Amino acid sequence: MVAATTVTRIFFSDAKTIIASVKTQHSVRDPATMPAAARATAPGDLLGKLGARTFLARYWQKRPLLVRQAMPGFAGVASRAELFRLAANGSVESRLVQSRSGRWTLAQGPLSAARLRRLPGHDWTLLVQGVNHHLPAADRLLRRFDFIPHARLDDLMVSYAAPGGGVGPHLDSYDVFLLQAGGSRVWRIGRPRDAAERALVAGAPLKLLRRFSPQQEFLVEPGDMLYLPPGWAHDGVALDAGMTCSVGFRSPSRRELVAEFLQRHADRLELPGLYADPGMRPQRHAAQIPAAMIEATQALLSQLRFSRADVAGFLGEYLSEPGARVVFDRPLRAMSRGRFAQAASRAGLRLDARALMLIESRRVYINGERLTPGRSALPALRQLADARALAPATLGPAVLDLLYPWYLAGWLHPGRDWS
Ligand code: SIN
Ligand code: CO
């Protein structure tokens, strides 16, 4: 354990102490003793013997968990060069965080390869968001988390840290799985006990905690995975150069959910008529808002009712809306509908990595749009939404009617492999 001080930096001389303390931490998996079936890459497999059900019941949104060798031999989803290339791309969100003599700096991407190459040999981290939109290995990694609903998934962020690099002690409003890929890193974590422990450093370019009181620390190595629920303070510092894959699950704030719902609901409201005050009496104070006006408005508002279908429809549209930076690539030379049907029956289909597809009851939501397909189309659409791919299949005309425009919009592609 670490003393409750503001520990924001780790130096290499700390490593031995850290390793000693880490040996006492809970490890849930010994891959060498696992049966072959358990080593298969089913969703949730990375939780080892614990299994998805037990993980969700005991840890999800409740307490952190360190899984030693969740993915033995995990080498990451991108090479350093690929990550640098993404950081230089203007349509990809990236950040560079550096600390120099206790002073933090933040630069937003795009970040040119030349600039990244000029960085010193220590104390910086490059963070690239939405890597799953760009690299097949990253998209495949997310499928390992399919025991959690897609409606909660945000993205896969990959960070590359030079020795000593980190982003400082902070809190996230995300459930996050931090999977180490190459290099080793020390994570210090703690649950803030009060508002003072959640207070931020004033004027810093990052949301850094003013008083971080770590309660546990872990040295993680390639293949290890740390799960943190939202609101847990954490600070990860690289001991040697390496990458961390952060699989983030978004917890929208209650305020965001209600505000978004009301805004969208307002567009659909049908409330004919005007406010009326035929019983008006002479006013003594012209500036006074009439009590009758307040009461009539309150009565009107209290008549508002939201059905389950209203709420489900809102969630489906809202949660499947692509991010502001997402632009789909339409096929350069689009196939005819007949050729598309042949390609789907020969090679199957896959959703574009940027497409968001959700299902509730008989409604299908894709990229912020809502549709209610006929019953016969639903099983194929459900398979496509769950697995984000469809095995080669002869698709009936109802499914083709739906999917062909998605292909033209760049939302799905023939072939099951993304190369
Ligand atoms: C990192 O990968 O450096 C930061 C991830 C996090 O703290 O959420
Ligand atoms: Co974080």
Tab-separated table of N, CA and C and ligand atoms in Angstrom, residues 167 170-172 176 178 187 234, ligand 2:
chain	number	residue	atom	x	y	z
A	167	VAL	N	-1.080	10.279	-17.441
A	167	VAL	CA	-1.921	11.470	-17.608
A	167	VAL	C	-2.281	12.087	-16.259
A	170	HIS	N	-6.607	11.087	-11.888
A	170	HIS	CA	-7.876	11.655	-12.357
A	170	HIS	C	-9.018	10.677	-12.109
A	171	LEU	N	-10.235	11.145	-12.402
A	171	LEU	CA	-11.446	10.318	-12.317
A	171	LEU	C	-12.049	10.248	-13.701
A	172	ASP	N	-12.701	9.142	-14.034
A	172	ASP	CA	-13.442	9.056	-15.294
A	172	ASP	C	-14.903	8.747	-14.973
A	176	VAL	N	-14.078	1.253	-17.157
A	176	VAL	CA	-12.976	1.085	-18.113
A	176	VAL	C	-12.171	-0.180	-17.812
A	178	LEU	N	-8.556	-1.580	-18.554
A	178	LEU	CA	-7.238	-1.107	-18.989
A	178	LEU	C	-6.362	-2.324	-19.236
A	187	TRP	N	-0.215	1.148	-11.768
A	187	TRP	CA	-1.487	1.835	-11.533
A	187	TRP	C	-1.645	2.027	-10.049
A	234	HIS	N	-7.519	7.232	-10.381
A	234	HIS	CA	-6.432	6.366	-10.827
A	234	HIS	C	-5.319	7.180	-11.479
B	2	CO	CO	-8.691	7.290	-16.752
